[in-house]
C-alpha positions as YAML, in Angstrom:
chain: A
units: angstrom
residues:
- id: 1
  name: UNK
  ca: [151.51, 17.11, -18.58]
- id: 2
  name: UNK
  ca: [154.40, 17.14, -21.07]
- id: 3
  name: UNK
  ca: [153.78, 18.37, -24.61]
- id: 4
  name: UNK
  ca: [155.85, 16.56, -27.29]
- id: 5
  name: UNK
  ca: [156.77, 18.61, -30.32]
- id: 6
  name: UNK
  ca: [158.17, 16.69, -33.30]
- id: 7
  name: UNK
  ca: [160.75, 19.12, -34.77]
- id: 8
  name: UNK
  ca: [163.07, 16.47, -36.17]
- id: 9
  name: UNK
  ca: [161.20, 14.19, -38.50]
- id: 10
  name: UNK
  ca: [160.87, 16.76, -41.33]
- id: 11
  name: UNK
  ca: [164.68, 16.96, -41.43]
- id: 12
  name: UNK
  ca: [165.75, 13.40, -40.57]
- id: 13
  name: UNK
  ca: [163.28, 11.29, -42.52]
- id: 14
  name: UNK
  ca: [164.25, 12.72, -45.95]
- id: 15
  name: UNK
  ca: [167.96, 12.28, -45.11]
- id: 16
  name: UNK
  ca: [167.34, 8.61, -44.15]
- id: 17
  name: UNK
  ca: [165.25, 7.96, -47.30]
- id: 18
  name: UNK
  ca: [168.09, 9.40, -49.37]
- id: 19
  name: UNK
  ca: [170.66, 7.13, -47.71]
- id: 20
  name: UNK
  ca: [168.34, 4.12, -48.16]
- id: 21
  name: UNK
  ca: [168.00, 4.85, -51.88]
- id: 22
  name: UNK
  ca: [171.76, 5.24, -52.24]
- id: 23
  name: UNK
  ca: [172.17, 1.91, -50.42]
- id: 24
  name: UNK
  ca: [169.86, 0.12, -52.87]
- id: 25
  name: UNK
  ca: [171.44, 1.73, -55.95]
- id: 26
  name: UNK
  ca: [174.92, 0.77, -54.82]
- id: 27
  name: UNK
  ca: [174.13, -2.88, -54.50]
- id: 28
  name: UNK
  ca: [171.80, -3.14, -57.50]
- id: 29
  name: UNK
  ca: [174.43, -1.60, -59.74]
- id: 30
  name: UNK
  ca: [176.81, -4.38, -58.83]
- id: 31
  name: UNK
  ca: [174.23, -7.05, -59.47]
- id: 32
  name: UNK
  ca: [174.00, -7.94, -55.82]
- id: 33
  name: UNK
  ca: [171.02, -8.80, -53.68]
- id: 34
  name: UNK
  ca: [170.28, -5.71, -51.65]
- id: 35
  name: UNK
  ca: [171.10, -6.45, -47.98]
- id: 36
  name: UNK
  ca: [169.07, -5.08, -45.10]
- id: 37
  name: UNK
  ca: [169.71, -1.47, -44.31]
- id: 38
  name: UNK
  ca: [170.96, -0.59, -40.80]
- id: 39
  name: UNK
  ca: [170.37, 2.81, -39.37]
- id: 40
  name: UNK
  ca: [172.03, 3.93, -36.13]
- id: 41
  name: UNK
  ca: [170.24, 6.57, -34.04]
- id: 42
  name: UNK
  ca: [171.53, 7.99, -30.80]
- id: 43
  name: UNK
  ca: [170.87, 10.92, -28.46]
- id: 44
  name: UNK
  ca: [170.49, 11.60, -24.78]
- id: 45
  name: UNK
  ca: [167.38, 10.44, -23.09]
- id: 46
  name: UNK
  ca: [164.46, 12.77, -23.71]
- id: 47
  name: UNK
  ca: [165.99, 14.22, -26.89]
- id: 48
  name: UNK
  ca: [163.17, 12.86, -29.04]
- id: 49
  name: UNK
  ca: [164.45, 9.44, -30.29]
- id: 50
  name: UNK
  ca: [161.15, 7.62, -29.71]
- id: 51
  name: UNK
  ca: [159.12, 10.27, -31.55]
- id: 52
  name: UNK
  ca: [161.50, 10.26, -34.51]
- id: 53
  name: UNK
  ca: [161.70, 6.48, -34.65]
- id: 54
  name: UNK
  ca: [157.87, 6.25, -34.67]
- id: 55
  name: UNK
  ca: [157.55, 8.73, -37.59]
- id: 56
  name: UNK
  ca: [160.31, 7.02, -39.49]
- id: 57
  name: UNK
  ca: [158.87, 3.51, -39.12]
- id: 58
  name: UNK
  ca: [155.42, 4.68, -40.11]
- id: 59
  name: UNK
  ca: [156.91, 6.18, -43.27]
- id: 60
  name: UNK
  ca: [158.92, 3.15, -44.26]
- id: 61
  name: UNK
  ca: [156.18, 0.66, -43.60]
- id: 62
  name: UNK
  ca: [153.61, 2.60, -45.58]
- id: 63
  name: UNK
  ca: [153.20, 3.09, -49.36]
- id: 64
  name: UNK
  ca: [155.06, 3.76, -51.56]
- id: 65
  name: UNK
  ca: [157.91, 2.12, -49.57]
- id: 66
  name: UNK
  ca: [156.20, -0.84, -47.87]
- id: 67
  name: UNK
  ca: [159.47, -1.91, -46.28]
- id: 68
  name: UNK
  ca: [159.44, -4.42, -43.43]
- id: 69
  name: UNK
  ca: [161.09, -2.36, -40.65]
- id: 70
  name: UNK
  ca: [161.99, -3.16, -37.06]
- id: 71
  name: UNK
  ca: [163.37, -1.16, -34.20]
- id: 72
  name: UNK
  ca: [166.04, -2.68, -31.95]
- id: 73
  name: UNK
  ca: [166.84, -0.69, -28.85]
- id: 74
  name: UNK
  ca: [170.29, -1.16, -27.35]
- id: 75
  name: UNK
  ca: [168.40, -1.25, -24.01]
- id: 76
  name: UNK
  ca: [166.96, -4.61, -25.06]
- id: 77
  name: UNK
  ca: [170.54, -5.94, -25.24]
- id: 78
  name: UNK
  ca: [171.24, -5.31, -21.54]
- id: 79
  name: UNK
  ca: [172.82, -8.18, -19.58]
- id: 80
  name: UNK
  ca: [170.47, -10.34, -17.57]
- id: 81
  name: UNK
  ca: [170.03, -9.25, -13.98]
- id: 82
  name: UNK
  ca: [172.23, -12.03, -12.68]
- id: 83
  name: UNK
  ca: [174.98, -11.19, -15.22]
- id: 84
  name: UNK
  ca: [174.79, -7.51, -14.27]
- id: 85
  name: UNK
  ca: [175.08, -8.36, -10.59]
- id: 86
  name: UNK
  ca: [178.07, -10.52, -11.33]
- id: 87
  name: UNK
  ca: [179.73, -7.70, -13.34]
- id: 88
  name: UNK
  ca: [179.17, -5.23, -10.46]
- id: 89
  name: UNK
  ca: [180.65, -7.74, -7.96]
- id: 90
  name: UNK
  ca: [183.76, -8.24, -10.12]
- id: 91
  name: UNK
  ca: [184.31, -4.46, -10.11]
- id: 92
  name: UNK
  ca: [182.90, -3.39, -6.68]
- id: 93
  name: UNK
  ca: [184.72, -0.08, -6.64]
- id: 94
  name: UNK
  ca: [183.78, 1.09, -10.11]
- id: 95
  name: UNK
  ca: [180.50, 3.07, -9.75]
- id: 96
  name: UNK
  ca: [179.96, 3.08, -13.53]
- id: 97
  name: UNK
  ca: [179.10, -0.62, -13.65]
- id: 98
  name: UNK
  ca: [177.01, -0.99, -10.50]
- id: 99
  name: UNK
  ca: [173.86, -0.70, -12.61]
- id: 100
  name: UNK
  ca: [172.92, -1.09, -16.24]
- id: 101
  name: UNK
  ca: [173.60, 1.70, -18.71]
- id: 102
  name: UNK
  ca: [177.28, 2.03, -19.56]
- id: 103
  name: UNK
  ca: [179.15, 0.07, -22.28]
- id: 104
  name: UNK
  ca: [180.10, -3.27, -20.67]
- id: 105
  name: UNK
  ca: [176.51, -3.77, -19.38]
- id: 106
  name: UNK
  ca: [175.20, -5.05, -22.75]
- id: 107
  name: UNK
  ca: [175.17, -8.60, -24.11]
- id: 108
  name: UNK
  ca: [177.19, -8.08, -27.28]
- id: 109
  name: UNK
  ca: [177.02, -11.75, -28.29]
- id: 110
  name: UNK
  ca: [173.23, -11.44, -28.28]
- id: 111
  name: UNK
  ca: [173.40, -8.25, -30.34]
- id: 112
  name: UNK
  ca: [175.71, -9.78, -32.94]
- id: 113
  name: UNK
  ca: [173.54, -12.85, -33.24]
- id: 114
  name: UNK
  ca: [170.48, -10.62, -33.94]
- id: 115
  name: UNK
  ca: [172.38, -8.59, -36.51]
- id: 116
  name: UNK
  ca: [173.63, -11.70, -38.27]
- id: 117
  name: UNK
  ca: [170.11, -13.25, -38.37]
- id: 118
  name: UNK
  ca: [168.78, -10.04, -39.95]
- id: 119
  name: UNK
  ca: [171.64, -9.96, -42.52]
- id: 120
  name: UNK
  ca: [171.07, -13.63, -43.43]
- id: 121
  name: UNK
  ca: [167.28, -13.19, -43.37]
- id: 122
  name: UNK
  ca: [166.94, -16.04, -40.86]
- id: 123
  name: UNK
  ca: [164.08, -16.48, -38.41]
- id: 124
  name: UNK
  ca: [164.87, -15.16, -34.92]
- id: 125
  name: UNK
  ca: [163.25, -13.48, -31.87]
- id: 126
  name: UNK
  ca: [163.80, -9.80, -31.14]
- id: 127
  name: UNK
  ca: [164.93, -9.55, -27.45]
- id: 128
  name: UNK
  ca: [162.92, -7.61, -24.90]
- id: 129
  name: UNK
  ca: [164.17, -6.12, -21.60]
- id: 130
  name: UNK
  ca: [161.95, -5.42, -18.63]
- id: 131
  name: UNK
  ca: [163.17, -2.30, -16.90]
- id: 132
  name: UNK
  ca: [160.67, -2.65, -14.07]
- id: 133
  name: UNK
  ca: [162.01, -6.00, -12.85]
- id: 134
  name: UNK
  ca: [163.88, -6.21, -9.56]
- id: 135
  name: UNK
  ca: [162.50, -2.87, -8.38]
- id: 136
  name: UNK
  ca: [163.83, -0.99, -11.38]
- id: 137
  name: UNK
  ca: [167.19, -2.73, -11.67]
- id: 138
  name: UNK
  ca: [165.79, -4.54, -14.70]
- id: 139
  name: UNK
  ca: [166.11, -8.00, -16.22]
- id: 140
  name: UNK
  ca: [165.74, -9.75, -19.50]
- id: 141
  name: UNK
  ca: [162.09, -10.52, -20.22]
- id: 142
  name: UNK
  ca: [160.99, -14.14, -20.59]
- id: 143
  name: UNK
  ca: [161.87, -15.50, -23.99]
- id: 144
  name: UNK
  ca: [158.21, -16.22, -24.72]
- id: 145
  name: UNK
  ca: [157.60, -12.41, -24.91]
- id: 146
  name: UNK
  ca: [160.31, -11.86, -27.50]
- id: 147
  name: UNK
  ca: [159.00, -10.87, -30.91]
- id: 148
  name: UNK
  ca: [159.19, -13.50, -33.67]
- id: 149
  name: UNK
  ca: [160.77, -11.97, -36.82]
- id: 150
  name: UNK
  ca: [161.55, -13.31, -40.34]
- id: 151
  name: UNK
  ca: [159.04, -16.14, -39.89]
- id: 152
  name: UNK
  ca: [158.03, -18.44, -42.78]
- id: 153
  name: UNK
  ca: [155.59, -16.73, -45.08]
- id: 154
  name: UNK
  ca: [156.65, -13.23, -43.96]
- id: 155
  name: UNK
  ca: [158.64, -10.73, -45.95]
- id: 156
  name: UNK
  ca: [162.12, -10.56, -44.41]
- id: 157
  name: UNK
  ca: [163.20, -7.42, -42.60]
- id: 158
  name: UNK
  ca: [164.71, -4.81, -44.92]
- id: 159
  name: UNK
  ca: [165.36, -1.92, -42.54]
- id: 160
  name: UNK
  ca: [166.64, -1.94, -38.95]
- id: 161
  name: UNK
  ca: [166.57, 1.09, -36.74]
- id: 162
  name: UNK
  ca: [169.18, 0.51, -33.99]
- id: 163
  name: UNK
  ca: [168.60, 3.15, -31.35]
- id: 164
  name: UNK
  ca: [169.94, 4.09, -27.97]
- id: 165
  name: UNK
  ca: [171.93, 6.67, -26.05]
- id: 166
  name: UNK
  ca: [175.39, 5.10, -26.71]
- id: 167
  name: UNK
  ca: [174.69, 3.61, -30.19]
- id: 168
  name: UNK
  ca: [177.63, 4.46, -32.45]
- id: 169
  name: UNK
  ca: [179.99, 5.35, -29.66]
- id: 170
  name: UNK
  ca: [183.66, 4.61, -30.49]
- id: 171
  name: UNK
  ca: [186.43, 4.06, -27.93]
- id: 172
  name: UNK
  ca: [188.99, 6.84, -27.44]
- id: 173
  name: UNK
  ca: [192.72, 6.26, -27.51]
- id: 174
  name: UNK
  ca: [194.41, 6.00, -24.10]
- id: 175
  name: UNK
  ca: [195.97, 9.44, -24.75]
- id: 176
  name: UNK
  ca: [192.64, 11.06, -25.63]
- id: 177
  name: UNK
  ca: [190.84, 9.55, -22.67]
- id: 178
  name: UNK
  ca: [193.50, 10.65, -20.15]
- id: 179
  name: UNK
  ca: [193.64, 14.14, -21.65]
- id: 180
  name: UNK
  ca: [189.85, 14.64, -21.45]
- id: 181
  name: UNK
  ca: [189.87, 13.24, -17.92]
- id: 182
  name: UNK
  ca: [192.64, 15.54, -16.73]
- id: 183
  name: UNK
  ca: [190.93, 18.57, -18.37]
- id: 184
  name: UNK
  ca: [187.67, 17.68, -16.66]
- id: 185
  name: UNK
  ca: [189.41, 17.18, -13.34]
- id: 186
  name: UNK
  ca: [191.10, 20.58, -13.64]
- id: 187
  name: UNK
  ca: [187.74, 22.25, -14.30]
- id: 188
  name: UNK
  ca: [186.23, 20.48, -11.30]
- id: 189
  name: UNK
  ca: [189.07, 21.72, -9.03]
- id: 190
  name: UNK
  ca: [188.60, 25.23, -10.39]
- id: 191
  name: UNK
  ca: [184.89, 25.08, -9.66]
- id: 192
  name: UNK
  ca: [184.01, 25.19, -13.35]
- id: 193
  name: UNK
  ca: [182.93, 21.57, -13.80]
- id: 194
  name: UNK
  ca: [179.54, 20.96, -15.33]
- id: 195
  name: UNK
  ca: [179.82, 17.23, -15.95]
- id: 196
  name: UNK
  ca: [181.05, 14.29, -13.84]
- id: 197
  name: UNK
  ca: [183.92, 12.92, -15.91]
- id: 198
  name: UNK
  ca: [186.52, 14.43, -13.60]
- id: 199
  name: UNK
  ca: [184.91, 12.93, -10.51]
- id: 200
  name: UNK
  ca: [185.66, 9.36, -11.56]
- id: 201
  name: UNK
  ca: [188.88, 7.48, -11.20]
- id: 202
  name: UNK
  ca: [190.76, 7.13, -14.47]
- id: 203
  name: UNK
  ca: [190.91, 3.34, -14.15]
- id: 204
  name: UNK
  ca: [187.10, 3.18, -14.00]
- id: 205
  name: UNK
  ca: [186.80, 5.20, -17.17]
- id: 206
  name: UNK
  ca: [189.48, 3.04, -18.80]
- id: 207
  name: UNK
  ca: [187.42, -0.08, -18.09]
- id: 208
  name: UNK
  ca: [184.33, 1.35, -19.84]
- id: 209
  name: UNK
  ca: [186.44, 2.66, -22.80]
- id: 210
  name: UNK
  ca: [188.08, -0.75, -23.22]
- id: 211
  name: UNK
  ca: [184.72, -2.43, -23.13]
- id: 212
  name: UNK
  ca: [183.48, -0.07, -25.85]
- id: 213
  name: UNK
  ca: [185.88, -1.65, -28.31]
- id: 214
  name: UNK
  ca: [183.61, -4.71, -28.53]
- id: 215
  name: UNK
  ca: [180.69, -2.52, -29.71]
- id: 216
  name: UNK
  ca: [182.47, -1.97, -33.02]
- id: 217
  name: UNK
  ca: [181.02, -5.34, -34.03]
- id: 218
  name: UNK
  ca: [177.65, -3.62, -34.11]
- id: 219
  name: UNK
  ca: [178.69, -0.09, -35.12]
- id: 220
  name: UNK
  ca: [180.54, -1.34, -38.22]
- id: 221
  name: UNK
  ca: [177.27, -2.72, -39.58]
- id: 222
  name: UNK
  ca: [175.52, 0.69, -39.68]
- id: 223
  name: UNK
  ca: [174.83, 2.10, -43.17]
- id: 224
  name: UNK
  ca: [173.74, 5.53, -41.91]
- id: 225
  name: UNK
  ca: [173.77, 7.38, -38.62]
- id: 226
  name: UNK
  ca: [171.72, 10.15, -36.94]
- id: 227
  name: UNK
  ca: [172.75, 11.86, -33.68]
- id: 228
  name: UNK
  ca: [170.20, 13.98, -31.78]
- id: 229
  name: UNK
  ca: [171.57, 16.57, -29.37]
- id: 230
  name: UNK
  ca: [169.83, 18.32, -26.48]
- id: 231
  name: UNK
  ca: [169.88, 22.03, -25.66]
- id: 232
  name: UNK
  ca: [170.25, 21.26, -21.96]
- id: 233
  name: UNK
  ca: [171.26, 17.94, -20.42]
- id: 234
  name: UNK
  ca: [169.19, 18.85, -17.36]
- id: 235
  name: UNK
  ca: [166.23, 17.74, -19.47]
- id: 236
  name: UNK
  ca: [167.49, 14.18, -19.16]
- id: 237
  name: UNK
  ca: [166.96, 14.19, -15.37]
- id: 238
  name: UNK
  ca: [163.47, 15.61, -15.68]
- id: 239
  name: UNK
  ca: [162.43, 13.15, -18.36]
- id: 240
  name: UNK
  ca: [163.77, 10.10, -16.55]
- id: 241
  name: UNK
  ca: [162.12, 11.13, -13.29]
- id: 242
  name: UNK
  ca: [158.77, 11.45, -15.14]
- id: 243
  name: UNK
  ca: [159.26, 8.14, -16.90]
- id: 244
  name: UNK
  ca: [160.10, 6.25, -13.74]
- id: 245
  name: UNK
  ca: [157.21, 7.84, -11.86]
- id: 246
  name: UNK
  ca: [154.86, 6.67, -14.61]
- id: 247
  name: UNK
  ca: [156.27, 3.14, -14.37]
- id: 248
  name: UNK
  ca: [155.79, 3.07, -10.61]
- id: 249
  name: UNK
  ca: [152.19, 4.24, -11.03]
- id: 250
  name: UNK
  ca: [151.50, 1.66, -13.77]
- id: 251
  name: UNK
  ca: [153.38, -1.41, -12.39]
- id: 252
  name: UNK
  ca: [153.93, -0.56, -8.72]
- id: 253
  name: UNK
  ca: [157.70, -0.99, -9.10]
- id: 254
  name: UNK
  ca: [160.56, 1.11, -10.35]
- id: 255
  name: UNK
  ca: [163.54, 3.21, -9.28]
- id: 256
  name: UNK
  ca: [163.19, 5.89, -6.65]
- id: 257
  name: UNK
  ca: [163.94, 9.49, -7.53]
- id: 258
  name: UNK
  ca: [167.35, 9.20, -5.87]
- id: 259
  name: UNK
  ca: [168.15, 6.06, -7.85]
- id: 260
  name: UNK
  ca: [167.09, 7.79, -11.08]
- id: 261
  name: UNK
  ca: [169.47, 10.69, -10.42]
- id: 262
  name: UNK
  ca: [172.34, 8.29, -9.75]
- id: 263
  name: UNK
  ca: [171.48, 6.38, -12.90]
- id: 264
  name: UNK
  ca: [171.52, 9.45, -15.08]
- id: 265
  name: UNK
  ca: [174.69, 10.68, -13.37]
- id: 266
  name: UNK
  ca: [176.44, 7.57, -14.64]
- id: 267
  name: UNK
  ca: [175.43, 8.26, -18.27]
- id: 268
  name: UNK
  ca: [176.11, 11.98, -18.17]
...
């Protein structure tokens, strides 16, 4: 059994409340209608994002704030299974896009449409992704399960928590990317490598980096940002193995341990 200790909320929640107050003051001082507040939150899997998000949402939705708040995970913007398969087939020799996870495997048009609906306070449905579909490969859940938001008679959403491991990532310049790749490759060859950057072909990394440019359409909308680090990235493997084992026990489907390791390798 894993014990979850929340050691982040006491630091992060006050910071976010301060940024939210500054956001409101800025717009009210100009005589403008205060637009919805977008918070970006990222961190490696298992770093405590879910626990922090839960504490934050409970705070914002409760008195004295009473702010309609939603959480949008970047995971729920993954491509449909058929679109992901097509992407993998177009780049059969790039291991980074053979499964969901990396920038290029999300539906950015869907994400932009959701962000725009929130900003314009229009009715929409919050997308849901089913990670158990296709034996753990995942697929977009049926539209009937998507969550109706900003419906007539409801208070419109005022705060959006946009969370995920690569939320807020920015592309590197070609020079930066190649330099980091060459440095990682040199460490690998010297037996000092700890990550996997140097094990990939530069062209494969360039594809992901180029794809990341499109994510600026979402990142540029963020009003505040929180990054959660991990003391040891090995925790990510342990957590994902536990999570997938729980999914297999509950639904009878999910990735094998070997598939989980390969999946996390791609992110790390």
